[in-house]
Short mmCIF file of C-alpha atoms in Angstrom, two decimals:
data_model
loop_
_atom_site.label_atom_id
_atom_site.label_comp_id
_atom_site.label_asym_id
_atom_site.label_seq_id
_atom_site.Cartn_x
_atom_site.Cartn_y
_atom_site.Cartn_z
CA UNK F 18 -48.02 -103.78 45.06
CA UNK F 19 -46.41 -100.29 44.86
CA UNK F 20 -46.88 -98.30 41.93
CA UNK F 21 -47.39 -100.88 39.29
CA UNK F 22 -48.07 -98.62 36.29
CA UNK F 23 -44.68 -96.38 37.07
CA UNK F 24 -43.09 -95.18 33.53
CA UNK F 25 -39.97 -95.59 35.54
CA UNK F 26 -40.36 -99.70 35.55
CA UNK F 27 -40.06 -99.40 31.77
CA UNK F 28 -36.65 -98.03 31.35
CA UNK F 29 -33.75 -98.94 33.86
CA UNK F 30 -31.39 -98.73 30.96
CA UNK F 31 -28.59 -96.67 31.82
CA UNK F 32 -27.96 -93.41 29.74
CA UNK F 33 -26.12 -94.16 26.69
CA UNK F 34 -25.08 -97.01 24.68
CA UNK F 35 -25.17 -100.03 26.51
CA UNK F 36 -22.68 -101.79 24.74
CA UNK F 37 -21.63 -105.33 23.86
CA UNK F 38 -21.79 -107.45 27.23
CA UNK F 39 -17.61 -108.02 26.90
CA UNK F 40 -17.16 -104.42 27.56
CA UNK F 41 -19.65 -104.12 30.71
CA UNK F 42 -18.78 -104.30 33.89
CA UNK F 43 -20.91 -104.95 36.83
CA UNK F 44 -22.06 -101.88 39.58
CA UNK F 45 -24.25 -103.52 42.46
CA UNK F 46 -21.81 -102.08 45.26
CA UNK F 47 -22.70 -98.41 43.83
CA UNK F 48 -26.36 -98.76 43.49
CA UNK F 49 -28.70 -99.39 45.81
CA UNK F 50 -31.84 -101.83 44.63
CA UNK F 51 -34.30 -101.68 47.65
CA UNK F 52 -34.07 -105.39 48.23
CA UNK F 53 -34.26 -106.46 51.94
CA UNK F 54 -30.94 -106.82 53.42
CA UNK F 55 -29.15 -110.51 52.49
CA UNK F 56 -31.67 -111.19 49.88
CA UNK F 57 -30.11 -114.24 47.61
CA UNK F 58 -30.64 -112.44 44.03
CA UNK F 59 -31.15 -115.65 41.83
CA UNK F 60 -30.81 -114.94 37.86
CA UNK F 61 -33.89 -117.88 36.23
CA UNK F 62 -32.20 -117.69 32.88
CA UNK F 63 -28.16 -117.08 31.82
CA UNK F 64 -26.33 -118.89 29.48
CA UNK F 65 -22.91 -120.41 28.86
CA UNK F 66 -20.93 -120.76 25.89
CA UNK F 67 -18.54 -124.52 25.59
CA UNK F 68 -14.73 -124.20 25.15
CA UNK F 69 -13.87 -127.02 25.02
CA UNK F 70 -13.88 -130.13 22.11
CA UNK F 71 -16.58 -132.31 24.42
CA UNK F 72 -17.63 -134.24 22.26
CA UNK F 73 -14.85 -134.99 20.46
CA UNK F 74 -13.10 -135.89 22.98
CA UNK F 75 -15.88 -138.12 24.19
CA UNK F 76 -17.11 -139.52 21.44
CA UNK F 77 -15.22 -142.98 20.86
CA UNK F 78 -12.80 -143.34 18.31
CA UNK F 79 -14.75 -145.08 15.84
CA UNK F 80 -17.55 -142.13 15.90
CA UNK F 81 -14.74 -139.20 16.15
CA UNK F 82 -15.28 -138.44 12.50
CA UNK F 83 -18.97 -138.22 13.07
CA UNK F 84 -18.14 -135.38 16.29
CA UNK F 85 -19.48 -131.77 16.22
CA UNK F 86 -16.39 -129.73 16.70
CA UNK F 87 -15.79 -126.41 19.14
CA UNK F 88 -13.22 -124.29 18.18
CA UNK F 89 -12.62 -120.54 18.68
CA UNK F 90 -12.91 -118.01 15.83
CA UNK F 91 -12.79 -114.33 15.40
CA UNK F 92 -14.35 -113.86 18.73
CA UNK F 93 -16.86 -116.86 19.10
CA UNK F 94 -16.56 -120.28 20.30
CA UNK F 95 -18.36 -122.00 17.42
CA UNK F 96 -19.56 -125.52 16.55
CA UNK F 97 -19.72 -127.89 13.73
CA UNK F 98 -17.50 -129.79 11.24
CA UNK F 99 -14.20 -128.13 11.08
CA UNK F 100 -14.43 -125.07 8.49
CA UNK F 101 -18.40 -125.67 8.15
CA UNK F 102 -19.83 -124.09 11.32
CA UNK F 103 -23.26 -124.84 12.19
CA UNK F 104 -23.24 -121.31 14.13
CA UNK F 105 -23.68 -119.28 11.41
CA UNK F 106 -24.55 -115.38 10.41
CA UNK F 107 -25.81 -113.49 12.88
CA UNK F 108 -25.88 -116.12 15.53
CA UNK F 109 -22.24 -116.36 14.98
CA UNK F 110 -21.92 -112.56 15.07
CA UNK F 111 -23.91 -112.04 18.22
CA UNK F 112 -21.68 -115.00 19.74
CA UNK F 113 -18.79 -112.55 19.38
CA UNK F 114 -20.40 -109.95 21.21
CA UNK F 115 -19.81 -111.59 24.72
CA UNK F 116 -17.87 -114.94 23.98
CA UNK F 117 -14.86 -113.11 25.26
CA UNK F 118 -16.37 -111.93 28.40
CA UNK F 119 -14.02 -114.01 30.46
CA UNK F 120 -16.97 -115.86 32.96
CA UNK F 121 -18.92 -116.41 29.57
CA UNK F 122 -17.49 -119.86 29.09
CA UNK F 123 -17.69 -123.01 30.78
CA UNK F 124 -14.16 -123.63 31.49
CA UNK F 125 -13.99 -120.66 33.63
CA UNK F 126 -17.03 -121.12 36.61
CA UNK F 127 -14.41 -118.60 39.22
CA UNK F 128 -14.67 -115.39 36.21
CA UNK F 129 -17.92 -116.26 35.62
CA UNK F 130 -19.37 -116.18 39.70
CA UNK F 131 -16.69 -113.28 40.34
CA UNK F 132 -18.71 -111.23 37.51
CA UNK F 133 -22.24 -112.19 38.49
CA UNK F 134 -21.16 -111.23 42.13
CA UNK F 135 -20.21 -107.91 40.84
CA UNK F 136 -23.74 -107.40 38.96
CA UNK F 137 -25.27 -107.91 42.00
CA UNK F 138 -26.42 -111.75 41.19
CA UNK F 139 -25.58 -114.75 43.48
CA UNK F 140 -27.49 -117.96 41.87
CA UNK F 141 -28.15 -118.64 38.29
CA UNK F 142 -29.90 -121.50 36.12
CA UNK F 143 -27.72 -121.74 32.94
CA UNK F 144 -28.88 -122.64 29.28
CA UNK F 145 -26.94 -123.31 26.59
CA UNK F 146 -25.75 -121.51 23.75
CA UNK F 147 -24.26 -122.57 19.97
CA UNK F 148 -24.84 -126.14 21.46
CA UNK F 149 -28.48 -125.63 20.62
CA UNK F 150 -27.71 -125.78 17.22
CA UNK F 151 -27.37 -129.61 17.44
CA UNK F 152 -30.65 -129.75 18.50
CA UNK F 153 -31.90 -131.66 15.33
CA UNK F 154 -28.82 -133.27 14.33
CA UNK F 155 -29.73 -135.93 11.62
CA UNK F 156 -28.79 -139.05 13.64
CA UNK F 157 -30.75 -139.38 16.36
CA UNK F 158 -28.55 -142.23 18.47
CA UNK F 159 -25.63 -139.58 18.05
CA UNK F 160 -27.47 -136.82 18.92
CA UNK F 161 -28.63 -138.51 22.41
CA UNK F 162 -24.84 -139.18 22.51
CA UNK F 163 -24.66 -135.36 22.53
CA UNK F 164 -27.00 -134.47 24.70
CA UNK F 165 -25.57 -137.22 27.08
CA UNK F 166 -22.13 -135.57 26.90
CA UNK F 167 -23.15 -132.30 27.11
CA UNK F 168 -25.59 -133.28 30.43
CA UNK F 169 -22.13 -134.36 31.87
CA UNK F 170 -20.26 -131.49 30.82
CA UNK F 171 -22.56 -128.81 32.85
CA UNK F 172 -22.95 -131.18 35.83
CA UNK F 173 -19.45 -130.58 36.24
CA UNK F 174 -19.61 -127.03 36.02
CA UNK F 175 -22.42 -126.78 38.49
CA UNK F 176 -20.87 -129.27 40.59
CA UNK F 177 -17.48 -126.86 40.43
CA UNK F 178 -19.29 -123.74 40.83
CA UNK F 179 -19.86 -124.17 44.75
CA UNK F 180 -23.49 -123.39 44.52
CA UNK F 181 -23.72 -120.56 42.21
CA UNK F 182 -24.86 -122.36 38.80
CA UNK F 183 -27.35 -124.45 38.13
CA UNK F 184 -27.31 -126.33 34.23
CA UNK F 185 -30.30 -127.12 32.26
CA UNK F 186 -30.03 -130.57 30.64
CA UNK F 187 -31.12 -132.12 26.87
CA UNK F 188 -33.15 -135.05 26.98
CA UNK F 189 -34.43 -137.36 23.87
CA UNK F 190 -37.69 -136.02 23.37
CA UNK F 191 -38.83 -137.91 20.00
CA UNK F 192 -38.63 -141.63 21.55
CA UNK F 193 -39.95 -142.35 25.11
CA UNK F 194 -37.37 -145.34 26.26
CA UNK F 195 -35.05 -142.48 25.43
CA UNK F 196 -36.94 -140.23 27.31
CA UNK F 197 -36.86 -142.33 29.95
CA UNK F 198 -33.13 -143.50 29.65
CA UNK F 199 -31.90 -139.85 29.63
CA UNK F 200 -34.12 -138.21 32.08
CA UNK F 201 -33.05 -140.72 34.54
CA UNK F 202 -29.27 -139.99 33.98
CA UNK F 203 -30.00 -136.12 33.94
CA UNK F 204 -31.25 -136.59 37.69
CA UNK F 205 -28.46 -138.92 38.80
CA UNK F 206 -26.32 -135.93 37.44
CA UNK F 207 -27.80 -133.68 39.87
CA UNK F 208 -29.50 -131.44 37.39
CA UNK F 209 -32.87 -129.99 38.01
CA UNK F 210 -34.45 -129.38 35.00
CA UNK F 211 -34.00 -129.73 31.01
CA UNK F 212 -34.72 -128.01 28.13
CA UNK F 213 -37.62 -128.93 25.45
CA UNK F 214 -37.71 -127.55 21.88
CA UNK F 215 -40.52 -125.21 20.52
CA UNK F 216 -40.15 -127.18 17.56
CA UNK F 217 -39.12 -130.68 18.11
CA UNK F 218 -38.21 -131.41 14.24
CA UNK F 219 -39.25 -134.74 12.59
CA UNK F 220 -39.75 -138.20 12.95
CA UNK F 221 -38.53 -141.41 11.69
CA UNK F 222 -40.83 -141.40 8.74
CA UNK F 223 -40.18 -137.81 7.95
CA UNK F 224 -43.18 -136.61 9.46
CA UNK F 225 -43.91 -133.06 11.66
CA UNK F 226 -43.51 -133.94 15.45
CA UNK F 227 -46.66 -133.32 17.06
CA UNK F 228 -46.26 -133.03 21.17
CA UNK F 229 -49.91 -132.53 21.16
CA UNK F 230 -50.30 -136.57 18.96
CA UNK F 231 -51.12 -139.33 20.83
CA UNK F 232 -47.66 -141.02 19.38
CA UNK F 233 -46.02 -137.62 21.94
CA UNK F 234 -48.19 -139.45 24.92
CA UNK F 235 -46.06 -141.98 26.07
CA UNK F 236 -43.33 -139.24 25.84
CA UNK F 237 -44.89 -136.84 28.28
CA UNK F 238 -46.06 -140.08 30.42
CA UNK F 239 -41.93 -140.39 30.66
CA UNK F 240 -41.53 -136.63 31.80
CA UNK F 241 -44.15 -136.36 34.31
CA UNK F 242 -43.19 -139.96 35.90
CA UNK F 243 -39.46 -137.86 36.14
CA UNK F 244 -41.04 -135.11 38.11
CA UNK F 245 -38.85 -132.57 37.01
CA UNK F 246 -40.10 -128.94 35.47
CA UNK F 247 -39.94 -128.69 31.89
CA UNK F 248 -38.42 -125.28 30.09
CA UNK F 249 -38.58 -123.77 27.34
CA UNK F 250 -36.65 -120.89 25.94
CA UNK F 251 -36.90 -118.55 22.90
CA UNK F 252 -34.27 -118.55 20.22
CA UNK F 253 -35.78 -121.52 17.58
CA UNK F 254 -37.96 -119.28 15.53
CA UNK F 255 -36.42 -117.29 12.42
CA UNK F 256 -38.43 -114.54 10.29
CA UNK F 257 -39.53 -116.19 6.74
CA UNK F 258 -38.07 -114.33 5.11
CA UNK F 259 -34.28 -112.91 5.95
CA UNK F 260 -33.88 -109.20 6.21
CA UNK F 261 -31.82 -107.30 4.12
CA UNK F 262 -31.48 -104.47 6.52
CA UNK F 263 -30.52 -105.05 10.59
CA UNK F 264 -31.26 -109.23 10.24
CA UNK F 265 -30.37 -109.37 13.73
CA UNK F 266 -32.95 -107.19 15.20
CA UNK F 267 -36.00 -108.25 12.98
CA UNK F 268 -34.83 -111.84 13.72
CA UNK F 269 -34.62 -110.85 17.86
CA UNK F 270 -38.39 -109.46 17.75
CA UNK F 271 -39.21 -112.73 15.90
CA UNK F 272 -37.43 -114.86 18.56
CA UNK F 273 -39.24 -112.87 21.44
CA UNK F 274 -42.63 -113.75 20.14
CA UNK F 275 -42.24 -117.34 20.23
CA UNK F 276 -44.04 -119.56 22.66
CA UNK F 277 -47.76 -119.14 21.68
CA UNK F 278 -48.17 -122.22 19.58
CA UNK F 279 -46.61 -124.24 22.30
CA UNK F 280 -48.54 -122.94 25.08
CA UNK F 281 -51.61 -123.52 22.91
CA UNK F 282 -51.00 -127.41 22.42
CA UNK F 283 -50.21 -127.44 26.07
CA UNK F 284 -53.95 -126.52 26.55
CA UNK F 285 -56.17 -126.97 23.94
CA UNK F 286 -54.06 -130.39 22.56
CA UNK F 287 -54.92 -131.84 26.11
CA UNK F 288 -51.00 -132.16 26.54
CA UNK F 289 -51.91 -130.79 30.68
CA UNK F 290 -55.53 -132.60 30.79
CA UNK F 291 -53.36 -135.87 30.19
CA UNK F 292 -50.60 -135.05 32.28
CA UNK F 293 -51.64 -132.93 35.37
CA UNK F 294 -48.75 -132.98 37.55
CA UNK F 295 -46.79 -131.08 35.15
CA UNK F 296 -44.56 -127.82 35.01
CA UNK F 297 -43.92 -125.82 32.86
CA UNK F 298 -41.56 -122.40 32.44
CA UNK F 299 -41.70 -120.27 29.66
CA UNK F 300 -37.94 -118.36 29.62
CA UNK F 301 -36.50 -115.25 27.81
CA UNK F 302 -39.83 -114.24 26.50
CA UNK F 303 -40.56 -111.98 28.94
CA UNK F 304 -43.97 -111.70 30.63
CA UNK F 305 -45.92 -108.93 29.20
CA UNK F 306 -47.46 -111.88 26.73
CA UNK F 307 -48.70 -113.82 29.59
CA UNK F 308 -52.46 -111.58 29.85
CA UNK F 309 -53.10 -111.30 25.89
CA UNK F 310 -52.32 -114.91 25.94
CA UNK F 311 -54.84 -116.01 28.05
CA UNK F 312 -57.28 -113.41 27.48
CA UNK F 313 -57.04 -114.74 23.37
CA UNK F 314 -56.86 -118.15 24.47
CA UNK F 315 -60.55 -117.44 26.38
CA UNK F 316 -62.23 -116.02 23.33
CA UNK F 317 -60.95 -118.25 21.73
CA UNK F 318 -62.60 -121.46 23.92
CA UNK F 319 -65.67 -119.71 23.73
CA UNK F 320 -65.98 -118.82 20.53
CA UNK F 321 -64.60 -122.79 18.88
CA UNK F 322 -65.83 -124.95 21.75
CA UNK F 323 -68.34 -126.60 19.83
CA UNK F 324 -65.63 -127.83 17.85
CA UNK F 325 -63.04 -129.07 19.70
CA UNK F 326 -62.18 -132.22 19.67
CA UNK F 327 -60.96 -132.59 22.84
CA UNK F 328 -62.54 -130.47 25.63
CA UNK F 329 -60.02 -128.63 28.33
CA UNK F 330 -61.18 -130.31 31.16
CA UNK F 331 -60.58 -126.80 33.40
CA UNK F 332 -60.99 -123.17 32.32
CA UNK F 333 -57.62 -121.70 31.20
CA UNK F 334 -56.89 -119.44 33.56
CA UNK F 335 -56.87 -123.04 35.64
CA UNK F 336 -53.76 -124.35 33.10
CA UNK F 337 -51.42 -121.03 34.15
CA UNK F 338 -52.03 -120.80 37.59
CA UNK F 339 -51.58 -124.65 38.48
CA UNK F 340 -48.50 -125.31 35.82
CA UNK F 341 -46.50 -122.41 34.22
CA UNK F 342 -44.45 -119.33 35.26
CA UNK F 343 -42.13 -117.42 32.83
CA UNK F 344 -39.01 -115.39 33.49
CA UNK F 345 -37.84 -111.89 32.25
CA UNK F 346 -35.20 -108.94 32.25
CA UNK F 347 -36.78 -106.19 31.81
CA UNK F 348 -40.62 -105.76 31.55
CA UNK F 349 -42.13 -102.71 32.55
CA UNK F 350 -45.39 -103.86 30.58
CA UNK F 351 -45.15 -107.14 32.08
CA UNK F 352 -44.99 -105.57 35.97
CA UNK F 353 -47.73 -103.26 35.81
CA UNK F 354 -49.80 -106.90 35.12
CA UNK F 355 -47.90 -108.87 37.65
CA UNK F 356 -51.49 -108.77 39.88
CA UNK F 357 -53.23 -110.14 36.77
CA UNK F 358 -50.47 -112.97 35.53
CA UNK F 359 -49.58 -113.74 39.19
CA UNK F 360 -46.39 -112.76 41.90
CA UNK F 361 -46.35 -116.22 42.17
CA UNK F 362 -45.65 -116.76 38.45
CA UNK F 363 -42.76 -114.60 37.60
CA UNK F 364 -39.01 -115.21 37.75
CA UNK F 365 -36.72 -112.38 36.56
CA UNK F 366 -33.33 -112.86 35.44
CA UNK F 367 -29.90 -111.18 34.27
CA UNK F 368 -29.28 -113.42 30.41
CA UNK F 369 -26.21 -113.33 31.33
CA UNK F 370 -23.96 -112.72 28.80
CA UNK F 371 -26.11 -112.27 26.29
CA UNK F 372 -26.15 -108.42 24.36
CA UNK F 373 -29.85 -107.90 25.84
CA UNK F 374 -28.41 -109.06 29.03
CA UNK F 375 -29.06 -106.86 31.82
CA UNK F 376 -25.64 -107.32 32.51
CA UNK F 377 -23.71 -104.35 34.04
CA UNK F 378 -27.09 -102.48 34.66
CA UNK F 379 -28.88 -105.64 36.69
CA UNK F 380 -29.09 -103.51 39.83
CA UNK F 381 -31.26 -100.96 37.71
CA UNK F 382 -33.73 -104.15 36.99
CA UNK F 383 -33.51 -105.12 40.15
CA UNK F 384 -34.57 -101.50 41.28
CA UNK F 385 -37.23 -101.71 38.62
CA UNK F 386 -38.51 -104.45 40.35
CA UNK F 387 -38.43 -103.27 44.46
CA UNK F 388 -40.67 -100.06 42.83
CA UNK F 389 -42.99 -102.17 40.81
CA UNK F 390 -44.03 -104.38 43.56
CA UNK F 391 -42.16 -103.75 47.09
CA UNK F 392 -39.76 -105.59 48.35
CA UNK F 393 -41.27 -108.58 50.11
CA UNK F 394 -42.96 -109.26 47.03
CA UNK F 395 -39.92 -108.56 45.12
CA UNK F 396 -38.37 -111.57 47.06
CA UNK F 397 -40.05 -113.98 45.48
CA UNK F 398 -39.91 -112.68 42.03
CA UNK F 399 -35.89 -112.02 42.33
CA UNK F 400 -35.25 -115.40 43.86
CA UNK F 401 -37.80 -117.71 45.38
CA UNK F 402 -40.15 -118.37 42.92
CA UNK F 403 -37.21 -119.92 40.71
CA UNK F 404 -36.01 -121.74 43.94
CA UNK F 405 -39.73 -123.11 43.68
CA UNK F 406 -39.61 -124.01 40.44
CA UNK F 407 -36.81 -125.87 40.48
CA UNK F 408 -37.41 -127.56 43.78
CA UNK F 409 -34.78 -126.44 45.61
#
């Protein structure tokens, strides 16, 4: 590695207000990032707003009254019943920071690679964005109806974008037939991988899910037999308590800080001792949480062993290195301890469109990158370990 602990890796901002992403522009032909010559820069985690009425338009006229809606509104596609957005405060106002970038929609995959070409990025695995707010739509048959339609929707627009895009899919995580039903038409859709919520919601009866419960089992039995890689991505979690001043930004640091309950259940509720052929990618939450997290997680095995229920079968340093990675933008923190979380284990990304995007500054990133850990290592952290991860 080449000068991990650089200041420099910390801050590729450019000088001055960044801006919302609408009125960026991308640079890469002015800057150079000190990536080997015809290196394939490949973004882990972007995002794409719908345009269009889907599921409307899907849904069959007897449901059609029972359809989210998409409609455009000061700025921001948003999502709901007509007049009664589910996409609401500041999710709604961030929306309208970069729902009018032109490339930030899905009906519009030729903007969207001409502007990722022009920040320097050639690939890029795409998550949703309002359409998570369906997530825990009270009917659950309609709500795999969703997902289904939605699945559909961005297999077309990676099938359309020659290449360039790759979609993450929804899947029924709270019964395993439907597990198994939509899993198996994500993959005959072409899409790699799918997206799992931090917190899945409730049950039938009302109850908590648990993915760490033995009821979860035959769920995760369903997801490993797929042999797909399993994401998750920040943006569930909400502070307790709304701010009065600058919601968005106390709500962002909440979002950031997201995934340590799940990664804990992953481990110490056996999730990985029952299913060990499975992967796992932590997105948006940057990487600079991965060596707290398992130092913690140690002390914490030694210090509660004696009662655990359930014994990890392997130490955890054992759970990262043989089934996670996690992506981020920029981590200067989360560089310097690349040697200690692993080059292997690290995927960065633009967030494309989003306003902590590192869109019209990505070559900077990039850059931030090349200096933190050379360039054949930067290689893999750019581009191949997310080829890896998705199996491509």
């Amino acid at each position: 590695m080449v000068n991990p602990g650089r200041l420099e890796t910390r801050t590729p901002y450019p000088e001055g207000v960044i801006g919302a992403p609408k009125h960026r522009r991308g640079h890469a032909s002015e800057f150079s990032t000190g990536l080997p010559s015809g290196t394939e820069v490949f973004s882990a985690d972007n995002h794409i707003s719908v345009a269009d009425d889907i599921f409307y338009e899907q849904f069959p006229d007897d449901l059609k009254d029972y359809a989210p809606r998409i409609w455009y509104e000061d700025g921001a596609y948003l999502l709901g019943r007509p007049g009664q957005s589910m996409v609401v405060g500041d999710f709604s106002a961030v929306l309208m920071q970069y729902d009018d970038l032109a490339g930030a929609v899905s009906n519009n995959i030729d903007a969207r690679v001409r502007e990722l070409a022009e920040d320097g990025v050639d690939k890029e695995l795409v998550f949703p964005n309002a359409v998570l707010a369906l997530f825990h739509y009270p009917d659950k048959d309609l709500r795999e109806r969703i997902f289904r339609i939605y699945n559909e929707h961005i297999a077309a627009v990676q099938e359309g974008s020659d290449g360039h895009c790759y979609g993450v899919g929804l899947i029924n995580w709270w019964d395993p037939r439907g597990t198994r039903r939509t899993l198996s038409e994500l993959k005959s859709l072409g899409l790699k991988t799918f997206l799992m919520p931090i917190s899945p919601g409730i049950d039938d009866n009302g109850h908590a899910i648990d993915f760490s419960s033995n009821a979860m089992t035959a769920v995760w039995d369903e997801i490993e037999d797929a042999g797909l890689p399993v994401t998750h991505h920040i943006g569930e979690s909400q502070p307790k308590v709304p701010s009065e001043v600058n919601s968005v930004a106390v709500a962002m640091m909440v979002n950031i800080d997201s995934f340590r309950e799940m990664f804990s259940k992953y481990i110490f509720g056996g999730i990985l001792d029952r299913h060990p052929t499975l992967r796992v990618g932590w997105f948006e939450g940057g990487i600079a949480w991965v060596p707290p997290a398992l130092q913690d997680a140690e002390h914490v095995l030694a210090s509660y062993r004696h009662m655990l229920a359930h014994q990890p079968e392997h130490d955890v340093r054992y759970y990262w290195d043989t089934h996670m990675c996690a992506s981020f933008m920029v981590d200067g923190l989360g560089l310097a301890q690349v040697g200690e979380i692993g080059i292997d284990k690290v995927m960065w990304s633009s967030d494309y469109p989003h306003n902590e995007s590192t869109y019209g500054y990505s070559e900077r990133s990039l850059a931030a990158v090349v200096d933190a850990v050379g360039p054949e290592d930067a290689v893999r952290v750019v581009s191949g370990n997310i080829r890896n991860f998705l199996g491509l």
